[in-house]
């Protein structure tokens, strides 16, 4: 602990005359959540050197906390921040050829940030690598509220949702004509325990017949990730890409139902009329009827 502090103090004091050339990627390293990454760091020794004279320190640039250290020819991990234990390592076989890269396994959201690579062989040098953690979002889903019986002019709320991504997503809404609707949108992004975001973008529109709304999700590090759409077809709102029959068909169906109703009503009325006239006729021939009725009643058990 004390030795390390002294050593670091010495390194910092030396930094004014740092002459060892240390190189890291100029561009941020995009590391995928849950996967392994390599933070490249290479140094150019001026000549052959003994590994026991080599010191390597990886630190978090902001807090100066220890991610990994190596000196006296071996790993020195007593000071290592707990979150990096068992997830980090150097490529020991390549140290002699100037490769001080850090292997980082199972990348977490907390790894997002800057890491500094210090190298010393008599002379000293350092450089910082920026790590950007990225996680792809799930495929977006669009839902609408209300879901059905929407008439032109009604206010419809369309929600586009996706989860498990990082960093925060950008959402773009376009209508069927390609018009940008992004101005009338509210977005909320909530992080879970692992730091991954769930995104919900809500668009409020006045229902217009036969209109289409596309939600496109863009991850700033991974680019466009997916899109989903909803269509409003008066008098109903449908989910994904479902096509409803045109208005003309509904009118036809409606008319057919009316016609059917009319026919049934007619049939009932006619039936009653016929029955009534039959009864009147029956009254006229009551005498004969009685005999016939008796025979009918007698026949009935046989029928069933
Ligand atoms: C690390 O360095 C190696 C060799 O120079 C190169 O092939 C690789 O693309 C680098 N990786 C990153 C993430 O910069
Ligand atoms: C260092 O070595 C590792 C393992 O071979 C390799 O993946 C990495 O690209 C090397 N980095 C550089 C800067 O050469
Ligand atoms: C490297 O240094 C160690 C300790 O100073 C020494 O024992 C060893 O002989 C040296 N090796 C070489 C190849 O110089
Ligand atoms: C790292 O691994 C060692 C040995 O497997 C284990 O004892 C230790 O608890 C692990 N540390 C963490 C932080 O997981
Ligand atoms: C909306 O999305 C559908 C498919 O989901 C696509 O066919 C259509 O071209 C998109 N419209 C616009 C304006 O992006
Ligand atoms: C839509 O508008 C938003 C905000 O005004 C803007 O950031 C985005 O780039 C626009 N997209 C397109 C395709 O015009
Ligand atoms: C946004 O909403 C306002 C009023 O709510 C409306 O006048 C405007 O046309 C809407 N903009 C877009 C692009 O839909």
mmCIF file of C-alpha atoms and ligand atoms in Angstrom:
data_model
loop_
_atom_site.group_PDB
_atom_site.id
_atom_site.type_symbol
_atom_site.label_atom_id
_atom_site.label_comp_id
_atom_site.label_asym_id
_atom_site.label_seq_id
_atom_site.Cartn_x
_atom_site.Cartn_y
_atom_site.Cartn_z
ATOM 1 C CA UNK A 1 0.000 0.000 0.000
ATOM 2 C CA UNK A 2 2.638 2.491 1.134
ATOM 3 C CA UNK A 3 5.028 1.188 -1.513
ATOM 4 C CA UNK A 4 2.415 1.733 -4.185
ATOM 5 C CA UNK A 5 1.666 5.251 -2.959
ATOM 6 C CA UNK A 6 5.376 6.066 -3.027
ATOM 7 C CA UNK A 7 5.755 4.571 -6.441
ATOM 8 C CA UNK A 8 2.786 6.534 -7.784
ATOM 9 C CA UNK A 9 4.104 9.721 -6.230
ATOM 10 C CA UNK A 10 7.438 9.024 -7.901
ATOM 11 C CA UNK A 11 5.698 8.368 -11.217
ATOM 12 C CA UNK A 12 3.735 11.602 -10.980
ATOM 13 C CA UNK A 13 6.898 13.540 -10.079
ATOM 14 C CA UNK A 14 8.569 12.009 -13.115
ATOM 15 C CA UNK A 15 5.675 12.791 -15.416
ATOM 16 C CA UNK A 16 7.261 16.130 -16.339
ATOM 17 C CA UNK A 17 10.117 14.235 -17.980
ATOM 18 C CA UNK A 18 8.080 11.295 -19.216
ATOM 19 C CA UNK A 19 9.874 9.923 -22.222
ATOM 20 C CA UNK A 20 8.476 6.417 -22.615
ATOM 21 C CA UNK A 21 6.065 6.469 -25.515
ATOM 22 C CA UNK A 22 2.695 4.933 -24.559
ATOM 23 C CA UNK A 23 -0.072 4.541 -27.121
ATOM 24 C CA UNK A 24 -3.778 3.866 -26.760
ATOM 25 C CA UNK A 25 -6.618 4.002 -29.314
ATOM 26 C CA UNK A 26 -7.484 7.597 -30.214
ATOM 27 C CA UNK A 27 -11.152 6.810 -30.665
ATOM 28 C CA UNK A 28 -13.295 5.618 -27.759
ATOM 29 C CA UNK A 29 -13.482 1.836 -27.464
ATOM 30 C CA UNK A 30 -17.090 0.682 -27.758
ATOM 31 C CA UNK A 31 -17.474 -2.310 -25.434
ATOM 32 C CA UNK A 32 -20.602 -4.442 -25.625
ATOM 33 C CA UNK A 33 -22.398 -5.061 -22.343
ATOM 34 C CA UNK A 34 -21.796 -8.577 -21.037
ATOM 35 C CA UNK A 35 -19.013 -9.288 -23.524
ATOM 36 C CA UNK A 36 -15.246 -9.172 -23.216
ATOM 37 C CA UNK A 37 -13.146 -6.201 -24.303
ATOM 38 C CA UNK A 38 -9.475 -5.373 -24.695
ATOM 39 C CA UNK A 39 -8.227 -1.915 -23.729
ATOM 40 C CA UNK A 40 -5.206 -1.572 -25.953
ATOM 41 C CA UNK A 41 -2.097 0.021 -24.554
ATOM 42 C CA UNK A 42 1.312 -0.382 -26.095
ATOM 43 C CA UNK A 43 4.697 1.035 -25.247
ATOM 44 C CA UNK A 44 7.879 1.288 -27.274
ATOM 45 C CA UNK A 45 10.878 0.308 -25.144
ATOM 46 C CA UNK A 46 14.108 1.978 -26.273
ATOM 47 C CA UNK A 47 15.928 -1.347 -26.022
ATOM 48 C CA UNK A 48 15.760 -4.842 -24.495
ATOM 49 C CA UNK A 49 14.619 -4.794 -20.871
ATOM 50 C CA UNK A 50 14.195 -7.074 -17.886
ATOM 51 C CA UNK A 51 10.536 -7.757 -16.974
ATOM 52 C CA UNK A 52 11.375 -7.228 -13.321
ATOM 53 C CA UNK A 53 12.123 -3.599 -14.216
ATOM 54 C CA UNK A 54 8.683 -3.102 -15.782
ATOM 55 C CA UNK A 55 5.754 -1.513 -13.940
ATOM 56 C CA UNK A 56 2.240 -1.238 -15.332
ATOM 57 C CA UNK A 57 -0.678 0.521 -13.657
ATOM 58 C CA UNK A 58 -4.193 0.745 -14.947
ATOM 59 C CA UNK A 59 -6.296 3.326 -13.122
ATOM 60 C CA UNK A 60 -9.714 4.900 -13.396
ATOM 61 C CA UNK A 61 -8.771 8.307 -14.786
ATOM 62 C CA UNK A 62 -11.237 10.289 -12.670
ATOM 63 C CA UNK A 63 -10.847 8.658 -9.266
ATOM 64 C CA UNK A 64 -7.281 7.299 -9.655
ATOM 65 C CA UNK A 65 -8.511 4.012 -8.189
ATOM 66 C CA UNK A 66 -6.553 0.910 -9.111
ATOM 67 C CA UNK A 67 -7.906 -1.316 -11.838
ATOM 68 C CA UNK A 68 -4.771 -3.413 -12.228
ATOM 69 C CA UNK A 69 -1.111 -3.255 -11.259
ATOM 70 C CA UNK A 70 2.011 -5.171 -12.106
ATOM 71 C CA UNK A 71 5.575 -4.728 -10.876
ATOM 72 C CA UNK A 72 8.531 -6.808 -9.665
ATOM 73 C CA UNK A 73 7.670 -9.255 -12.409
ATOM 74 C CA UNK A 74 4.174 -10.130 -11.158
ATOM 75 C CA UNK A 75 0.579 -8.962 -10.677
ATOM 76 C CA UNK A 76 0.014 -6.856 -7.548
ATOM 77 C CA UNK A 77 -3.700 -6.930 -6.861
ATOM 78 C CA UNK A 78 -4.076 -6.030 -3.186
ATOM 79 C CA UNK A 79 -5.216 -2.481 -4.082
ATOM 80 C CA UNK A 80 -7.547 -3.526 -6.868
ATOM 81 C CA UNK A 81 -11.045 -2.046 -6.798
ATOM 82 C CA UNK A 82 -13.398 -4.917 -5.999
ATOM 83 C CA UNK A 83 -15.498 -4.476 -9.133
ATOM 84 C CA UNK A 84 -12.517 -5.450 -11.294
ATOM 85 C CA UNK A 85 -11.433 -8.524 -9.332
ATOM 86 C CA UNK A 86 -11.453 -11.657 -11.481
ATOM 87 C CA UNK A 87 -12.538 -9.662 -14.526
ATOM 88 C CA UNK A 88 -9.239 -8.168 -15.580
ATOM 89 C CA UNK A 89 -5.844 -9.367 -16.718
ATOM 90 C CA UNK A 90 -2.731 -8.479 -18.667
ATOM 91 C CA UNK A 91 -1.347 -10.484 -21.567
ATOM 92 C CA UNK A 92 1.782 -11.613 -19.725
ATOM 93 C CA UNK A 93 3.335 -13.342 -22.709
ATOM 94 C CA UNK A 94 3.231 -10.077 -24.657
ATOM 95 C CA UNK A 95 4.573 -7.699 -22.022
ATOM 96 C CA UNK A 96 8.101 -8.096 -23.363
ATOM 97 C CA UNK A 97 7.014 -6.919 -26.803
ATOM 98 C CA UNK A 98 5.433 -3.739 -25.435
ATOM 99 C CA UNK A 99 1.818 -4.875 -25.065
ATOM 100 C CA UNK A 100 0.384 -3.595 -21.781
ATOM 101 C CA UNK A 101 -3.245 -4.034 -22.902
ATOM 102 C CA UNK A 102 -5.885 -4.815 -20.305
ATOM 103 C CA UNK A 103 -8.379 -7.609 -20.844
ATOM 104 C CA UNK A 104 -11.774 -6.745 -19.367
ATOM 105 C CA UNK A 105 -14.265 -9.575 -19.126
ATOM 106 C CA UNK A 106 -18.043 -9.433 -18.911
ATOM 107 C CA UNK A 107 -18.350 -5.673 -19.438
ATOM 108 C CA UNK A 108 -20.692 -3.794 -17.072
ATOM 109 C CA UNK A 109 -22.370 -0.423 -17.389
ATOM 110 C CA UNK A 110 -20.114 0.849 -14.584
ATOM 111 C CA UNK A 111 -17.085 0.269 -16.865
ATOM 112 C CA UNK A 112 -18.192 3.227 -18.969
ATOM 113 C CA UNK A 113 -15.508 5.876 -18.611
ATOM 114 C CA UNK A 114 -11.835 6.661 -18.949
ATOM 115 C CA UNK A 115 -8.974 4.303 -18.012
ATOM 116 C CA UNK A 116 -5.360 5.447 -17.774
ATOM 117 C CA UNK A 117 -2.496 3.144 -18.694
ATOM 118 C CA UNK A 118 0.839 3.971 -16.909
ATOM 119 C CA UNK A 119 4.003 2.168 -17.966
ATOM 120 C CA UNK A 120 7.490 2.521 -16.503
ATOM 121 C CA UNK A 121 10.851 0.994 -17.439
ATOM 122 C CA UNK A 122 13.201 3.511 -15.916
ATOM 123 C CA UNK A 123 11.377 6.109 -17.991
ATOM 124 C CA UNK A 124 7.711 6.620 -17.648
ATOM 125 C CA UNK A 125 4.683 7.332 -19.846
ATOM 126 C CA UNK A 126 0.899 7.207 -19.736
ATOM 127 C CA UNK A 127 -2.201 7.575 -21.885
ATOM 128 C CA UNK A 128 -5.971 7.359 -21.312
ATOM 129 C CA UNK A 129 -8.481 5.139 -23.145
ATOM 130 C CA UNK A 130 -12.129 6.095 -23.245
ATOM 131 C CA UNK A 131 -14.474 3.134 -22.919
ATOM 132 C CA UNK A 132 -18.078 3.513 -24.059
ATOM 133 C CA UNK A 133 -20.366 0.690 -23.020
ATOM 134 C CA UNK A 134 -23.194 -0.142 -25.398
ATOM 135 C CA UNK A 135 -26.109 -2.556 -25.072
ATOM 136 C CA UNK A 136 -28.591 -3.169 -27.890
ATOM 137 C CA UNK A 137 -32.282 -2.483 -27.147
ATOM 138 C CA UNK A 138 -35.050 -5.009 -27.625
ATOM 139 C CA UNK A 139 -37.142 -4.575 -30.768
ATOM 140 C CA UNK A 140 -39.486 -1.623 -30.236
ATOM 141 C CA UNK A 141 -43.215 -2.272 -29.766
ATOM 142 C CA UNK A 142 -45.936 0.240 -30.500
ATOM 143 C CA UNK A 143 -49.251 0.229 -28.651
ATOM 144 C CA UNK A 144 -52.155 2.630 -28.978
ATOM 145 C CA UNK A 145 -54.678 3.935 -26.498
ATOM 146 C CA UNK A 146 -57.600 3.601 -27.044
ATOM 147 C CA UNK A 147 -57.093 0.390 -28.974
ATOM 148 C CA UNK A 148 -60.332 0.411 -30.955
ATOM 149 C CA UNK A 149 -63.427 2.396 -31.912
ATOM 150 C CA UNK A 150 -61.396 5.441 -32.792
ATOM 151 C CA UNK A 151 -63.159 8.014 -34.912
ATOM 152 C CA UNK A 152 -61.470 10.734 -36.915
ATOM 153 C CA UNK A 153 -60.682 13.646 -34.609
ATOM 154 C CA UNK A 154 -60.272 11.500 -31.502
ATOM 155 C CA UNK A 155 -57.050 11.912 -29.554
ATOM 156 C CA UNK A 156 -54.920 8.793 -29.745
ATOM 157 C CA UNK A 157 -51.860 8.093 -27.599
ATOM 158 C CA UNK A 158 -49.224 5.948 -29.256
ATOM 159 C CA UNK A 159 -46.474 4.464 -27.094
ATOM 160 C CA UNK A 160 -43.237 3.049 -28.414
ATOM 161 C CA UNK A 161 -41.352 0.877 -25.940
ATOM 162 C CA UNK A 162 -38.027 -0.946 -25.883
ATOM 163 C CA UNK A 163 -35.852 -2.184 -23.040
ATOM 164 C CA UNK A 164 -32.453 -3.472 -21.932
ATOM 165 C CA UNK A 165 -30.322 -0.951 -23.810
ATOM 166 C CA UNK A 166 -27.519 1.510 -23.157
ATOM 167 C CA UNK A 167 -26.917 4.414 -23.442
ATOM 168 C CA UNK A 168 -30.217 6.336 -23.580
ATOM 169 C CA UNK A 169 -32.007 5.857 -26.862
ATOM 170 C CA UNK A 170 -33.111 8.498 -29.319
ATOM 171 C CA UNK A 171 -36.576 7.996 -30.724
ATOM 172 C CA UNK A 172 -37.916 9.325 -33.978
ATOM 173 C CA UNK A 173 -41.552 9.313 -35.030
ATOM 174 C CA UNK A 174 -42.487 9.735 -38.664
ATOM 175 C CA UNK A 175 -45.957 9.595 -40.151
ATOM 176 C CA UNK A 176 -46.808 7.742 -43.353
ATOM 177 C CA UNK A 177 -45.875 10.783 -45.417
ATOM 178 C CA UNK A 178 -42.431 10.902 -43.834
ATOM 179 C CA UNK A 179 -43.278 13.990 -41.740
ATOM 180 C CA UNK A 180 -41.202 14.337 -38.583
ATOM 181 C CA UNK A 181 -43.499 14.180 -35.536
ATOM 182 C CA UNK A 182 -40.707 14.120 -32.993
ATOM 183 C CA UNK A 183 -41.680 17.528 -31.614
ATOM 184 C CA UNK A 184 -44.883 16.311 -29.924
ATOM 185 C CA UNK A 185 -43.314 13.454 -28.057
ATOM 186 C CA UNK A 186 -42.488 12.803 -24.422
ATOM 187 C CA UNK A 187 -39.760 10.286 -23.666
ATOM 188 C CA UNK A 188 -39.003 8.562 -20.397
ATOM 189 C CA UNK A 189 -36.013 6.337 -19.788
ATOM 190 C CA UNK A 190 -35.628 4.323 -16.616
ATOM 191 C CA UNK A 191 -32.520 2.396 -15.604
ATOM 192 C CA UNK A 192 -32.724 -1.006 -13.940
ATOM 193 C CA UNK A 193 -30.294 -2.413 -11.353
ATOM 194 C CA UNK A 194 -27.678 -3.222 -13.966
ATOM 195 C CA UNK A 195 -27.982 0.294 -15.391
ATOM 196 C CA UNK A 196 -29.770 -0.777 -18.578
ATOM 197 C CA UNK A 197 -32.521 1.545 -19.788
ATOM 198 C CA UNK A 198 -36.158 0.915 -20.532
ATOM 199 C CA UNK A 199 -37.415 3.518 -22.957
ATOM 200 C CA UNK A 200 -40.965 4.705 -23.526
ATOM 201 C CA UNK A 201 -41.791 7.390 -26.066
ATOM 202 C CA UNK A 202 -45.342 8.687 -26.147
ATOM 203 C CA UNK A 203 -46.825 10.445 -29.156
ATOM 204 C CA UNK A 204 -50.241 12.085 -28.991
ATOM 205 C CA UNK A 205 -52.062 12.586 -32.273
ATOM 206 C CA UNK A 206 -55.497 13.470 -33.578
ATOM 207 C CA UNK A 207 -56.750 10.386 -35.373
ATOM 208 C CA UNK A 208 -56.823 10.820 -39.113
ATOM 209 C CA UNK A 209 -58.195 8.044 -41.280
ATOM 210 C CA UNK A 210 -55.618 5.801 -42.900
ATOM 211 C CA UNK A 211 -52.575 7.210 -41.191
ATOM 212 C CA UNK A 212 -49.395 5.379 -40.286
ATOM 213 C CA UNK A 213 -46.997 6.152 -37.441
ATOM 214 C CA UNK A 214 -43.468 4.823 -37.419
ATOM 215 C CA UNK A 215 -41.257 4.756 -34.356
ATOM 216 C CA UNK A 216 -37.545 4.369 -35.034
ATOM 217 C CA UNK A 217 -35.140 3.711 -32.189
ATOM 218 C CA UNK A 218 -31.566 4.930 -32.484
ATOM 219 C CA UNK A 219 -28.797 3.895 -30.104
ATOM 220 C CA UNK A 220 -26.219 6.701 -30.224
ATOM 221 C CA UNK A 221 -23.380 4.140 -30.202
ATOM 222 C CA UNK A 222 -24.868 1.341 -32.276
ATOM 223 C CA UNK A 223 -26.951 3.373 -34.743
ATOM 224 C CA UNK A 224 -30.514 2.650 -35.843
ATOM 225 C CA UNK A 225 -31.647 -0.448 -34.018
ATOM 226 C CA UNK A 226 -35.182 -1.106 -35.051
ATOM 227 C CA UNK A 227 -38.566 0.311 -35.778
ATOM 228 C CA UNK A 228 -42.201 -0.462 -35.298
ATOM 229 C CA UNK A 229 -45.348 1.130 -36.633
ATOM 230 C CA UNK A 230 -49.016 1.513 -35.892
ATOM 231 C CA UNK A 231 -51.760 2.509 -38.282
ATOM 232 C CA UNK A 232 -54.973 4.317 -37.549
ATOM 233 C CA UNK A 233 -57.727 3.289 -39.926
ATOM 234 C CA UNK A 234 -61.032 4.895 -39.087
ATOM 235 C CA UNK A 235 -63.107 3.695 -37.356
ATOM 236 C CA UNK A 236 -60.507 1.488 -35.681
ATOM 237 C CA UNK A 237 -56.933 1.616 -34.544
ATOM 238 C CA UNK A 238 -54.983 -1.519 -35.183
ATOM 239 C CA UNK A 239 -51.750 -2.893 -33.938
ATOM 240 C CA UNK A 240 -48.767 -3.722 -36.065
ATOM 241 C CA UNK A 241 -49.508 -3.523 -39.763
ATOM 242 C CA UNK A 242 -52.983 -5.058 -39.523
ATOM 243 C CA UNK A 243 -55.226 -4.027 -42.379
ATOM 244 C CA UNK A 244 -58.898 -3.382 -41.756
ATOM 245 C CA UNK A 245 -61.576 -3.611 -44.467
ATOM 246 C CA UNK A 246 -62.334 -0.295 -46.116
ATOM 247 C CA UNK A 247 -65.296 1.776 -44.981
ATOM 248 C CA UNK A 248 -67.358 0.652 -47.984
ATOM 249 C CA UNK A 249 -67.253 -2.926 -46.761
ATOM 250 C CA UNK A 250 -68.552 -1.917 -43.323
ATOM 251 C CA UNK A 251 -71.450 -0.049 -44.947
ATOM 252 C CA UNK A 252 -72.266 -3.112 -47.019
ATOM 253 C CA UNK A 253 -72.167 -5.379 -43.963
ATOM 254 C CA UNK A 254 -74.383 -2.915 -42.060
ATOM 255 C CA UNK A 255 -76.941 -2.783 -44.866
ATOM 256 C CA UNK A 256 -76.994 -6.560 -45.129
ATOM 257 C CA UNK A 257 -77.680 -6.856 -41.381
ATOM 258 C CA UNK A 258 -80.564 -4.319 -41.656
ATOM 259 C CA UNK A 259 -82.034 -6.219 -44.565
ATOM 260 C CA UNK A 260 -81.828 -9.500 -42.684
ATOM 261 C CA UNK A 261 -83.549 -7.892 -39.680
ATOM 262 C CA UNK A 262 -86.315 -6.588 -41.896
ATOM 263 C CA UNK A 263 -86.848 -10.002 -43.463
ATOM 264 C CA UNK A 264 -87.060 -11.684 -40.057
ATOM 265 C CA UNK A 265 -89.569 -9.062 -38.840
ATOM 266 C CA UNK A 266 -91.623 -9.589 -41.986
ATOM 267 C CA UNK A 267 -91.549 -13.346 -41.562
ATOM 268 C CA UNK A 268 -92.736 -13.063 -37.943
ATOM 269 C CA UNK A 269 -95.592 -10.693 -38.881
ATOM 270 C CA UNK A 270 -96.658 -12.861 -41.796
ATOM 271 C CA UNK A 271 -96.523 -15.966 -39.608
ATOM 272 C CA UNK A 272 -98.847 -14.311 -37.082
ATOM 273 C CA UNK A 273 -101.236 -13.141 -39.788
ATOM 274 C CA UNK A 274 -101.456 -16.659 -41.256
ATOM 275 C CA UNK A 275 -102.034 -18.188 -37.830
ATOM 276 C CA UNK A 276 -104.763 -15.648 -37.061
ATOM 277 C CA UNK A 277 -106.616 -16.316 -40.299
ATOM 278 C CA UNK A 278 -106.323 -20.036 -39.716
ATOM 279 C CA UNK A 279 -107.846 -19.684 -36.248
ATOM 280 C CA UNK A 280 -110.707 -17.655 -37.645
ATOM 281 C CA UNK A 281 -111.338 -20.364 -40.217
ATOM 282 C CA UNK A 282 -111.117 -22.985 -37.454
ATOM 283 C CA UNK A 283 -113.850 -21.301 -35.419
ATOM 284 C CA UNK A 284 -116.208 -21.695 -38.396
ATOM 285 C CA UNK A 285 -115.730 -25.463 -38.457
ATOM 286 C CA UNK A 286 -115.474 -26.137 -34.715
ATOM 287 C CA UNK A 287 -117.610 -29.270 -34.832
ATOM 288 C CA UNK A 288 -115.463 -31.127 -37.353
ATOM 289 C CA UNK A 289 -112.319 -29.776 -35.728
ATOM 290 C CA UNK A 290 -113.062 -31.457 -32.405
ATOM 291 C CA UNK A 291 -113.096 -34.939 -33.957
ATOM 292 C CA UNK A 292 -109.987 -34.205 -35.951
ATOM 293 C CA UNK A 293 -108.230 -32.809 -32.852
ATOM 294 C CA UNK A 294 -108.982 -36.009 -30.945
ATOM 295 C CA UNK A 295 -107.518 -38.113 -33.695
ATOM 296 C CA UNK A 296 -104.448 -35.819 -33.826
ATOM 297 C CA UNK A 297 -103.957 -36.164 -30.074
ATOM 298 C CA UNK A 298 -104.289 -39.897 -30.366
ATOM 299 C CA UNK A 299 -101.696 -39.943 -33.143
ATOM 300 C CA UNK A 300 -99.134 -37.808 -31.316
ATOM 301 C CA UNK A 301 -97.572 -40.510 -29.049
ATOM 302 C CA UNK A 302 -97.018 -42.693 -32.097
ATOM 303 C CA UNK A 303 -95.135 -39.914 -33.865
ATOM 304 C CA UNK A 304 -92.685 -39.391 -31.003
HETATM 305 C C1 LIG B 1 -5.904 -3.452 -30.413
HETATM 306 O O1 LIG B 1 -4.690 -3.553 -31.104
HETATM 307 C C2 LIG B 1 -4.668 -4.563 -32.104
HETATM 308 C C3 LIG B 1 -3.252 -4.656 -32.667
HETATM 309 O O2 LIG B 1 -2.726 -3.382 -32.915
HETATM 310 C C4 LIG B 1 -5.725 -4.220 -33.158
HETATM 311 O O3 LIG B 1 -5.764 -5.246 -34.122
HETATM 312 C C5 LIG B 1 -7.079 -4.112 -32.500
HETATM 313 O O4 LIG B 1 -8.036 -3.705 -33.439
HETATM 314 C C6 LIG B 1 -7.029 -3.104 -31.382
HETATM 315 N N1 LIG B 1 -8.303 -3.131 -30.685
HETATM 316 C C7 LIG B 1 -8.930 -2.019 -30.294
HETATM 317 C C8 LIG B 1 -10.239 -2.203 -29.595
HETATM 318 O O5 LIG B 1 -8.473 -0.905 -30.497
HETATM 319 C C1 LIG B 2 -2.056 -7.296 -27.001
HETATM 320 O O1 LIG B 2 -2.207 -8.697 -26.999
HETATM 321 C C2 LIG B 2 -3.529 -9.172 -27.053
HETATM 322 C C3 LIG B 2 -3.500 -10.679 -26.947
HETATM 323 O O2 LIG B 2 -2.761 -11.229 -27.960
HETATM 324 C C4 LIG B 2 -4.186 -8.688 -28.325
HETATM 325 O O3 LIG B 2 -5.536 -9.072 -28.337
HETATM 326 C C5 LIG B 2 -4.101 -7.173 -28.400
HETATM 327 O O4 LIG B 2 -4.634 -6.727 -29.628
HETATM 328 C C6 LIG B 2 -2.671 -6.730 -28.278
HETATM 329 N N1 LIG B 2 -2.635 -5.283 -28.270
HETATM 330 C C7 LIG B 2 -1.763 -4.583 -28.943
HETATM 331 C C8 LIG B 2 -1.844 -3.090 -28.824
HETATM 332 O O5 LIG B 2 -0.910 -5.111 -29.638
HETATM 333 C C1 LIG B 3 16.184 -9.591 -14.428
HETATM 334 O O1 LIG B 3 16.255 -8.997 -13.145
HETATM 335 C C2 LIG B 3 16.319 -9.942 -12.083
HETATM 336 C C3 LIG B 3 16.271 -9.222 -10.783
HETATM 337 O O2 LIG B 3 16.905 -7.986 -10.849
HETATM 338 C C4 LIG B 3 17.616 -10.749 -12.225
HETATM 339 O O3 LIG B 3 17.686 -11.730 -11.219
HETATM 340 C C5 LIG B 3 17.602 -11.415 -13.597
HETATM 341 O O4 LIG B 3 18.835 -12.088 -13.797
HETATM 342 C C6 LIG B 3 17.426 -10.411 -14.685
HETATM 343 N N1 LIG B 3 17.281 -11.105 -15.965
HETATM 344 C C7 LIG B 3 17.905 -10.703 -17.050
HETATM 345 C C8 LIG B 3 17.644 -11.537 -18.276
HETATM 346 O O5 LIG B 3 18.621 -9.743 -17.066
HETATM 347 C C1 LIG B 4 -12.277 -13.896 -7.316
HETATM 348 O O1 LIG B 4 -11.967 -15.282 -7.394
HETATM 349 C C2 LIG B 4 -11.431 -15.807 -6.203
HETATM 350 C C3 LIG B 4 -10.998 -17.245 -6.455
HETATM 351 O O2 LIG B 4 -11.854 -17.888 -7.332
HETATM 352 C C4 LIG B 4 -12.492 -15.710 -5.109
HETATM 353 O O3 LIG B 4 -11.960 -16.200 -3.888
HETATM 354 C C5 LIG B 4 -12.889 -14.256 -4.937
HETATM 355 O O4 LIG B 4 -13.931 -14.153 -3.995
HETATM 356 C C6 LIG B 4 -13.333 -13.666 -6.252
HETATM 357 N N1 LIG B 4 -13.566 -12.249 -6.052
HETATM 358 C C7 LIG B 4 -14.655 -11.640 -6.492
HETATM 359 C C8 LIG B 4 -14.776 -10.200 -6.195
HETATM 360 O O5 LIG B 4 -15.506 -12.247 -7.132
HETATM 361 C C1 LIG B 5 -43.149 2.879 -41.816
HETATM 362 O O1 LIG B 5 -42.886 1.494 -41.558
HETATM 363 C C2 LIG B 5 -43.332 0.624 -42.587
HETATM 364 C C3 LIG B 5 -43.053 -0.786 -42.167
HETATM 365 O O2 LIG B 5 -42.958 -0.922 -40.801
HETATM 366 C C4 LIG B 5 -42.619 0.968 -43.871
HETATM 367 O O3 LIG B 5 -43.102 0.128 -44.894
HETATM 368 C C5 LIG B 5 -42.879 2.414 -44.220
HETATM 369 O O4 LIG B 5 -42.134 2.743 -45.378
HETATM 370 C C6 LIG B 5 -42.468 3.314 -43.088
HETATM 371 N N1 LIG B 5 -42.838 4.701 -43.408
HETATM 372 C C7 LIG B 5 -42.040 5.721 -43.187
HETATM 373 C C8 LIG B 5 -42.554 7.068 -43.547
HETATM 374 O O5 LIG B 5 -40.910 5.576 -42.708
HETATM 375 C C1 LIG B 6 -36.953 15.048 -36.417
HETATM 376 O O1 LIG B 6 -36.991 16.091 -35.465
HETATM 377 C C2 LIG B 6 -36.088 15.913 -34.380
HETATM 378 C C3 LIG B 6 -36.321 17.021 -33.370
HETATM 379 O O2 LIG B 6 -36.738 18.193 -33.961
HETATM 380 C C4 LIG B 6 -34.658 15.893 -34.906
HETATM 381 O O3 LIG B 6 -33.746 15.675 -33.839
HETATM 382 C C5 LIG B 6 -34.524 14.753 -35.911
HETATM 383 O O4 LIG B 6 -33.225 14.778 -36.484
HETATM 384 C C6 LIG B 6 -35.553 14.912 -37.022
HETATM 385 N N1 LIG B 6 -35.479 13.739 -37.889
HETATM 386 C C7 LIG B 6 -35.639 13.782 -39.197
HETATM 387 C C8 LIG B 6 -35.522 12.491 -39.923
HETATM 388 O O5 LIG B 6 -35.895 14.835 -39.766
HETATM 389 C C1 LIG B 7 -48.002 19.258 -32.226
HETATM 390 O O1 LIG B 7 -49.124 19.553 -31.422
HETATM 391 C C2 LIG B 7 -49.709 20.816 -31.703
HETATM 392 C C3 LIG B 7 -50.833 21.045 -30.733
HETATM 393 O O2 LIG B 7 -50.959 20.001 -29.827
HETATM 394 C C4 LIG B 7 -50.217 20.839 -33.164
HETATM 395 O O3 LIG B 7 -50.752 22.099 -33.458
HETATM 396 C C5 LIG B 7 -49.043 20.547 -34.081
HETATM 397 O O4 LIG B 7 -49.522 20.448 -35.410
HETATM 398 C C6 LIG B 7 -48.368 19.247 -33.695
HETATM 399 N N1 LIG B 7 -47.187 19.041 -34.502
HETATM 400 C C7 LIG B 7 -47.002 17.971 -35.232
HETATM 401 C C8 LIG B 7 -45.739 17.899 -35.994
HETATM 402 O O5 LIG B 7 -47.827 17.064 -35.263
#
